[in-house]
Each structure stands twice: as structure tokens, then as C-alpha cells.
Coordinates of C-alpha atoms in Angstrom, one line a residue:
M31 CA -27.5 -7.6 -17.6
A32 CA -26.5 -5.1 -14.8
R33 CA -24.8 -2.1 -14.8
M34 CA -22.4 -0.5 -13.2
R35 CA -20.1 2.5 -12.9
A36 CA -16.1 2.2 -13.3
V37 CA -13.3 4.4 -14.2
V38 CA -11.4 3.2 -17.3
L39 CA -8.1 3.7 -19.1
H40 CA -7.8 3.0 -22.6
G41 CA -4.1 3.4 -22.6
P42 CA -1.0 5.2 -20.4
G43 CA -1.7 9.5 -20.6
P44 CA -2.6 12.2 -18.0
V45 CA -5.3 12.3 -15.5
T46 CA -8.0 13.5 -18.6
A47 CA -7.0 9.2 -19.4
L48 CA -9.4 8.0 -16.7
K49 CA -13.0 8.0 -18.0
I50 CA -15.8 6.7 -15.6
E51 CA -17.5 4.6 -17.8
D52 CA -20.7 2.5 -17.8
L53 CA -19.9 -1.6 -17.7
T54 CA -22.1 -4.6 -17.7
V55 CA -21.1 -6.2 -14.1
P56 CA -19.0 -8.7 -14.4
T57 CA -21.0 -12.6 -14.0
P58 CA -18.7 -14.8 -12.0
Q59 CA -17.2 -18.2 -12.9
H60 CA -17.3 -21.2 -10.0
G61 CA -13.9 -20.6 -8.0
Q62 CA -14.6 -16.7 -8.5
V63 CA -15.5 -14.3 -5.9
L64 CA -18.3 -11.0 -7.4
I65 CA -17.2 -8.1 -5.0
A66 CA -20.0 -5.1 -3.8
V67 CA -17.0 -2.4 -4.0
K68 CA -17.1 -0.5 -0.9
A69 CA -14.2 1.4 -1.3
F70 CA -10.8 1.2 -2.9
G71 CA -7.0 2.6 -2.0
L72 CA -5.3 4.6 -4.3
N73 CA -1.5 3.1 -4.7
R74 CA 1.6 4.2 -6.1
S75 CA 1.1 1.4 -8.7
E76 CA -2.0 2.6 -10.4
L77 CA 0.4 5.9 -10.9
H78 CA 2.4 3.7 -13.0
T79 CA 0.0 2.2 -14.6
R80 CA -1.9 5.4 -15.3
L81 CA 2.0 6.7 -16.2
G82 CA 2.5 4.0 -18.8
L83 CA 5.2 1.9 -16.1
G84 CA 3.6 -0.7 -15.2
E85 CA 4.9 -4.0 -16.8
G86 CA 2.5 -6.5 -18.0
V87 CA -0.6 -4.1 -18.2
T88 CA -2.9 -5.0 -20.6
F89 CA -6.3 -2.0 -21.8
P90 CA -8.6 -1.4 -21.6
R91 CA -8.4 -2.2 -17.9
V92 CA -9.7 -1.1 -14.9
P93 CA -7.2 0.4 -12.3
G94 CA -7.0 -0.3 -8.9
I95 CA -4.9 -3.2 -7.3
E96 CA -7.1 -3.8 -3.9
A97 CA -10.8 -3.1 -3.0
T98 CA -12.7 -3.4 0.2
G99 CA -16.5 -4.6 0.3
V100 CA -19.0 -8.2 0.8
V101 CA -19.5 -10.5 -1.2
A102 CA -22.2 -10.4 -3.2
V103 CA -22.0 -13.2 -5.6
C104 CA -19.8 -16.7 -4.7
P105 CA -20.5 -19.8 -7.3
G106 CA -18.2 -21.7 -5.3
G107 CA -19.3 -21.3 -2.3
E108 CA -16.0 -20.1 -1.1
F109 CA -17.8 -17.2 0.7
A110 CA -20.9 -16.9 1.9
A111 CA -23.1 -13.6 0.4
G112 CA -22.5 -10.0 2.7
Q113 CA -19.5 -11.4 4.3
Q114 CA -17.1 -8.4 4.8
V115 CA -14.1 -9.3 2.2
V116 CA -10.5 -7.7 1.0
T117 CA -9.0 -8.4 -2.1
M118 CA -5.6 -7.6 -3.7
M119 CA -2.8 -7.9 -6.1
G120 CA -2.9 -11.1 -8.5
G121 CA -3.1 -9.1 -11.3
M122 CA -6.2 -6.7 -10.1
G123 CA -5.6 -3.4 -12.4
R124 CA -3.1 -5.3 -14.7
T125 CA -4.2 -8.4 -16.3
F126 CA -7.8 -7.8 -15.2
D127 CA -10.1 -5.1 -14.0
G128 CA -9.7 -4.4 -10.8
G129 CA -11.0 -2.2 -7.6
Y130 CA -11.8 1.5 -9.3
A131 CA -15.4 0.4 -9.7
E132 CA -18.6 -0.7 -8.3
Y133 CA -18.3 -4.1 -8.4
T134 CA -14.8 -6.2 -9.3
C135 CA -14.7 -10.3 -10.0
V136 CA -11.3 -12.2 -8.4
P137 CA -10.5 -15.9 -7.7
A138 CA -11.4 -16.4 -4.1
V139 CA -8.1 -17.4 -3.2
Q140 CA -7.5 -13.5 -2.7
V141 CA -10.3 -13.2 -1.0
I142 CA -9.4 -12.5 3.1
A143 CA -13.1 -12.5 5.5
F144 CA -12.9 -10.3 8.1
T145 CA -16.2 -8.8 10.0
S146 CA -15.9 -5.1 11.7
D147 CA -18.5 -1.9 12.4
L148 CA -15.2 0.6 11.1
D149 CA -16.8 2.7 8.9
W150 CA -15.3 1.9 5.1
P151 CA -12.7 4.5 3.9
T152 CA -10.9 3.1 7.5
L153 CA -11.6 -0.1 6.2
G154 CA -10.7 0.3 2.8
A155 CA -7.6 1.9 3.3
V156 CA -6.3 -1.2 5.1
P157 CA -5.8 -4.1 2.7
E158 CA -2.8 -3.7 0.8
M159 CA -1.0 -0.9 3.0
L160 CA -1.2 -3.8 6.1
Q161 CA -0.3 -6.5 3.5
T162 CA 2.9 -4.9 2.6
A163 CA 4.0 -3.5 5.8
Y164 CA 3.5 -6.6 7.7
G165 CA 5.0 -8.8 4.8
A166 CA 8.3 -6.7 4.5
L167 CA 8.6 -6.4 8.8
A168 CA 7.9 -10.3 9.4
E169 CA 9.5 -11.4 5.7
G170 CA 11.9 -9.3 4.4
L171 CA 13.9 -7.9 8.2
N172 CA 12.7 -9.9 10.7
V173 CA 12.4 -7.5 13.4
Q174 CA 12.6 -7.8 17.1
P175 CA 11.5 -5.9 20.4
G176 CA 13.8 -3.8 21.2
Q177 CA 16.2 -3.2 17.4
S178 CA 15.6 0.3 15.6
L179 CA 14.3 0.5 12.3
L180 CA 14.3 3.2 9.2
I181 CA 11.3 3.9 6.8
R182 CA 12.7 5.7 4.4
G183 CA 9.6 7.3 2.9
G184 CA 7.7 7.1 6.7
T185 CA 5.0 9.5 5.2
S186 CA 3.8 7.3 2.4
S187 CA 0.4 5.1 3.4
V188 CA 2.9 1.8 4.1
G189 CA 5.4 4.1 5.6
M190 CA 3.3 4.8 8.3
A191 CA 1.4 1.9 8.6
A192 CA 5.1 0.4 9.4
T193 CA 5.9 2.3 11.9
V194 CA 1.9 1.9 13.1
L195 CA 3.0 -2.2 13.4
A196 CA 6.8 -1.0 14.5
K197 CA 5.8 0.9 17.7
A198 CA 3.3 -2.5 18.6
R199 CA 6.3 -4.1 18.6
G200 CA 8.5 -2.6 20.7
L201 CA 11.0 -0.7 17.6
I202 CA 12.6 2.3 18.3
V203 CA 11.1 3.7 15.0
L204 CA 13.4 6.4 12.4
A205 CA 11.2 7.5 9.9
T206 CA 12.4 9.9 6.8
T207 CA 10.3 13.0 5.0
R208 CA 10.8 15.4 2.4
N209 CA 8.8 18.2 3.9
E210 CA 8.9 19.3 7.2
A211 CA 5.4 19.7 7.9
K212 CA 4.3 16.9 7.9
A213 CA 6.8 15.8 10.5
D214 CA 4.2 16.1 13.6
G215 CA 2.2 13.9 11.6
L216 CA 4.9 11.5 12.1
R217 CA 5.5 12.2 15.6
A218 CA 1.7 11.7 16.5
L219 CA 2.2 8.1 15.4
G220 CA 4.5 7.3 17.5
V221 CA 7.8 8.2 15.1
D222 CA 10.6 8.3 17.5
H223 CA 13.2 10.1 15.1
V224 CA 11.9 12.3 12.0
L225 CA 14.8 12.7 9.8
L226 CA 14.7 15.3 7.3
D227 CA 15.5 13.6 3.8
D228 CA 18.3 15.9 2.4
G229 CA 19.6 12.6 0.5
D230 CA 21.9 12.0 3.2
V231 CA 20.2 10.3 5.4
A232 CA 23.1 8.0 6.8
R233 CA 24.9 10.7 8.4
R234 CA 21.7 11.6 10.7
V235 CA 20.7 8.2 11.5
H236 CA 24.9 8.3 12.4
D237 CA 24.6 11.1 14.3
V238 CA 21.2 9.6 16.4
L239 CA 22.6 5.9 16.9
G240 CA 26.0 6.0 16.4
G241 CA 26.5 2.8 14.6
G242 CA 23.4 2.7 12.1
V243 CA 20.4 0.9 12.4
D244 CA 19.3 -2.8 12.8
T245 CA 16.8 -2.8 10.4
A246 CA 15.3 -0.6 7.5
L247 CA 12.9 -0.4 5.1
E248 CA 13.3 0.7 1.6
L249 CA 9.9 2.5 0.4
V250 CA 11.4 4.8 -2.1
G251 CA 13.4 3.2 -4.7
T252 CA 16.9 2.5 -6.0
P253 CA 17.7 6.5 -5.8
T254 CA 18.3 6.1 -2.3
L255 CA 18.4 2.8 -1.5
P256 CA 22.6 3.4 -1.5
D257 CA 22.1 5.8 1.3
T258 CA 19.8 3.5 3.4
L259 CA 22.5 0.8 3.2
R260 CA 25.0 3.5 4.6
A261 CA 22.9 3.7 7.7
T262 CA 22.5 -0.1 7.8
R263 CA 24.4 -1.2 10.9
R264 CA 27.7 -4.3 10.2
H265 CA 25.2 -7.6 9.8
G266 CA 21.8 -5.1 10.0
V267 CA 19.6 -5.3 7.2
V268 CA 18.0 -3.3 4.6
C269 CA 14.2 -4.2 2.9
F270 CA 13.4 -3.3 -0.4
A271 CA 10.0 -3.6 -0.4
G272 CA 8.6 0.3 -2.4
M273 CA 9.2 2.4 -5.3
L274 CA 7.7 6.0 -4.8
S275 CA 10.4 7.1 -7.0
T276 CA 9.8 6.1 -11.0
R277 CA 13.5 4.6 -11.4
W278 CA 13.5 0.5 -10.1
T279 CA 16.8 -1.1 -11.4
V280 CA 20.1 -0.6 -10.2
P281 CA 21.9 -0.2 -13.3
D282 CA 25.2 -2.6 -13.8
F283 CA 25.1 -3.6 -10.4
Y284 CA 28.8 -4.8 -8.4
P285 CA 27.6 -6.1 -5.2
I286 CA 30.9 -6.1 -3.7
D287 CA 31.3 -2.4 -4.7
Y288 CA 27.4 -1.8 -4.0
L289 CA 26.5 -2.9 -0.8
P290 CA 28.7 -2.3 3.2
R291 CA 30.6 -4.8 4.4
G292 CA 27.7 -7.1 6.8
V293 CA 25.0 -5.7 5.4
R294 CA 22.1 -7.5 3.8
L295 CA 20.2 -6.9 1.3
T296 CA 16.4 -8.2 1.1
A297 CA 13.7 -7.5 -0.7
Y298 CA 10.2 -8.2 -0.1
A299 CA 6.8 -8.4 -2.8
G300 CA 3.8 -9.7 -1.4
D301 CA 0.3 -11.1 -2.5
A302 CA -3.6 -11.6 -0.3
S303 CA -1.5 -14.7 0.4
D304 CA 0.5 -13.2 2.3
L305 CA -2.3 -11.7 4.8
P306 CA -3.1 -14.5 7.2
G307 CA -6.9 -13.5 8.0
P308 CA -6.0 -13.6 11.3
V309 CA -3.8 -11.0 11.2
L310 CA -6.1 -8.6 9.4
Q311 CA -8.8 -9.5 12.2
E312 CA -6.2 -8.5 15.1
F313 CA -5.7 -5.4 12.9
L314 CA -8.9 -3.8 12.5
D315 CA -10.1 -4.9 16.3
D316 CA -7.2 -3.1 17.2
V317 CA -8.2 -0.1 15.5
A318 CA -11.1 -0.1 16.9
A319 CA -10.4 -0.9 20.3
G320 CA -7.8 2.1 19.9
R321 CA -4.6 0.4 19.9
A322 CA -3.8 1.1 16.2
T323 CA -4.5 4.1 13.6
V324 CA -4.9 3.7 10.2
P325 CA -3.6 6.7 8.7
V326 CA -6.3 7.9 6.4
G327 CA -5.9 10.9 4.0
E328 CA -8.4 12.3 1.9
V329 CA -11.4 10.6 0.4
F330 CA -13.2 10.7 -3.1
P331 CA -15.6 9.3 -5.1
L332 CA -15.4 7.8 -7.7
E333 CA -16.1 11.5 -9.8
R334 CA -13.4 12.9 -8.1
I335 CA -10.7 9.9 -9.3
R336 CA -8.6 12.4 -11.4
D337 CA -8.0 14.8 -8.5
A338 CA -7.0 11.9 -6.5
H339 CA -4.4 11.0 -9.3
A340 CA -3.4 14.6 -9.4
V341 CA -2.5 14.5 -5.3
M342 CA -1.2 11.3 -5.8
E343 CA 1.4 12.2 -8.6
A344 CA 2.4 15.1 -6.4
D345 CA 3.3 13.9 -4.1
R346 CA 0.6 16.3 -1.9
A347 CA -1.5 13.1 0.2
T348 CA -1.5 12.7 4.0
G349 CA -2.1 9.5 4.6
K350 CA -3.8 6.5 2.0
L351 CA -6.3 7.4 -0.3
V352 CA -9.5 6.3 -0.8
G353 CA -12.3 5.8 -3.4
L354 CA -15.5 5.2 -2.8
P355 CA -17.5 3.9 -6.0
R356 CA -21.1 5.0 -4.4
P357 CA -22.4 6.9 -1.8
L358 CA -22.5 5.2 1.9
R359 CA -25.5 4.5 2.3
W360 CA -25.0 0.7 4.2
R361 CA -22.6 0.2 7.2
P362 CA -21.1 -2.8 8.5
R363 CA -22.5 -5.2 10.6
R364 CA -21.6 -8.0 12.7

């Protein structure tokens, strides 16, 4: 039987718990797709899984909530062999093996086809980052041209993608960072006002805009959510869509005390079905044409997966981290 290399977690632990092992290539059943993985994005979700903070995770497990590559086998005929595809979420890396591997086998319903000549590291950075940013702006906030948007956690991969999408939609963007050295990178993406996050971002927002922002995207988590709510104008909307911190819940939540008067709080958590194929294709076409950018950070071969997790854990990433399961020999073709 065919074999493949994959990263395996036998249980929570430090970076040394990530082990490269030789596994049997999965055999797809009807309604599944076997994908030859060309690149995979690295996400805080996988860090949480390794640290034992993920819910519903079973071990041993190949981590990875997303992957980009080409169709190897599709018994049901939903996709043609060789078709470029992305996949994400739906239990990947949690209840079944995910993208940190040379091959991944996923339900056909969570596969999205595309065509692009962009390089694999760029393509590998896109799926979950775009899905979350697009869904949070479109569904969670329903942003409109001319509105102001605060991105709490602006230097995260989702935060940077949200900036790109928001500027394309004509929004005024304010974004936070805890590291002043990352401010120029945010400005290069189009951020109008970079705010150093000292815990009192609301005051800084009101200094810039007076009454507060129209919309806010909370990507840090519950520790900063109250301050983000205070940064939002009356009848404005805050969307909770990320958990860069490890605190995910609000203890003893009492809405009348917690929510500023007139400020709306929503949430967004999406799946592959929440990223329409035409949206993915349009974004990739815009990147290829220079109308949009993908904030790719460091790219790691599979052998350096522990280094990648160390960078995530230390919050040293300057863009979306990407993993490559094998040396790049194949370039996408139209």
C-alpha cells in the first residue's frame, strides 16, 4: 500500500509532541476526496490542539484544519483528478486526520475547486484565513462602504486578510498590534490608523473618531472584548470571530452590565460551505493581478513543523505561516 509522511500528535504536549511518521495513504470512499497536499496553513487552532485546549479532539491525530493541493482520487466524480482544490474545517485535524501530511482524505462537501497560477505557499495561506475574514465582514458585521472598522488583533493572519478585504470595500480601517515593530507592515496593507494595544484601545479609537467605530472585529478573545465594545459607537456592531488568547468564555455573563448601551454583539464561526467558490476565485484572481495581497509569513518544510509551532506560540509570526509537506516540484497550470 502507498505510504506518506505526516505529522502525528499522540496526545497534548510541547513542540516535541509533534512527530513525523510514515502512514498509509488513506483510501477515499464514495463522497470523499483524496487530496495530494501541496501546502497547508498553520493556525492557532492547531496550537490549541497541541496544548490540549481543543474540544472534541481524539488522538492519535494528524493536525491541520486546512489544506491546499490537487485531487488525487475522487470515487464519486465530484472533482476531476488533478483539479486544484482547497479544504478546511469540518472536523479536520480534530475528529479525523487533517492537512499536516502529504495526503488528506476529506468529505467532498468541504472541498472547493479553483484555478490559479499563484505559487503553492501563497495558495496554501488562503483558505481558512479568507473564509474567516470574508465571513466575519459579510455575515458577522455586514460592512458597508464608508464605514469604519476596528480590527482587534490586526497582525494575525485573519486580521491582515480582513484589512485587505475591508480596504477593497472602501472601509476606514483601524487595526491593533501589541508590537510597534509590526506597525509599518499594517500600514503597507492599507490600515488607516495603527493603534498600539496597551489594553485601552477604546480611548485611542475615540481620540481618532470621536464617537467610536461603526464596526469592530474581535480576534483576540474575551480578555479584550469589553474594551472593543467600548470602542464601538452606539448602534455599532462587534463581531467575535477569533481567539488568539486562550480565554474563550466570559464567566458570569450578565448582558446588561457587560454590553454598552446600544452596541450589538455578534459572532462568526464558519466552515468550507461559508466560502463561496466564486469569492475564492475572485480573490485569487485579484492577488494574481496585484489588486490584493496575501500576507504570507514564514514557509516551513514538514521537517520544521516544531519550529513553526514555536513561532506561533511565541507570537513571532509576521504573516500567515505555511507548511509544505514535500519539496515543490509541481507548479499549477491553467
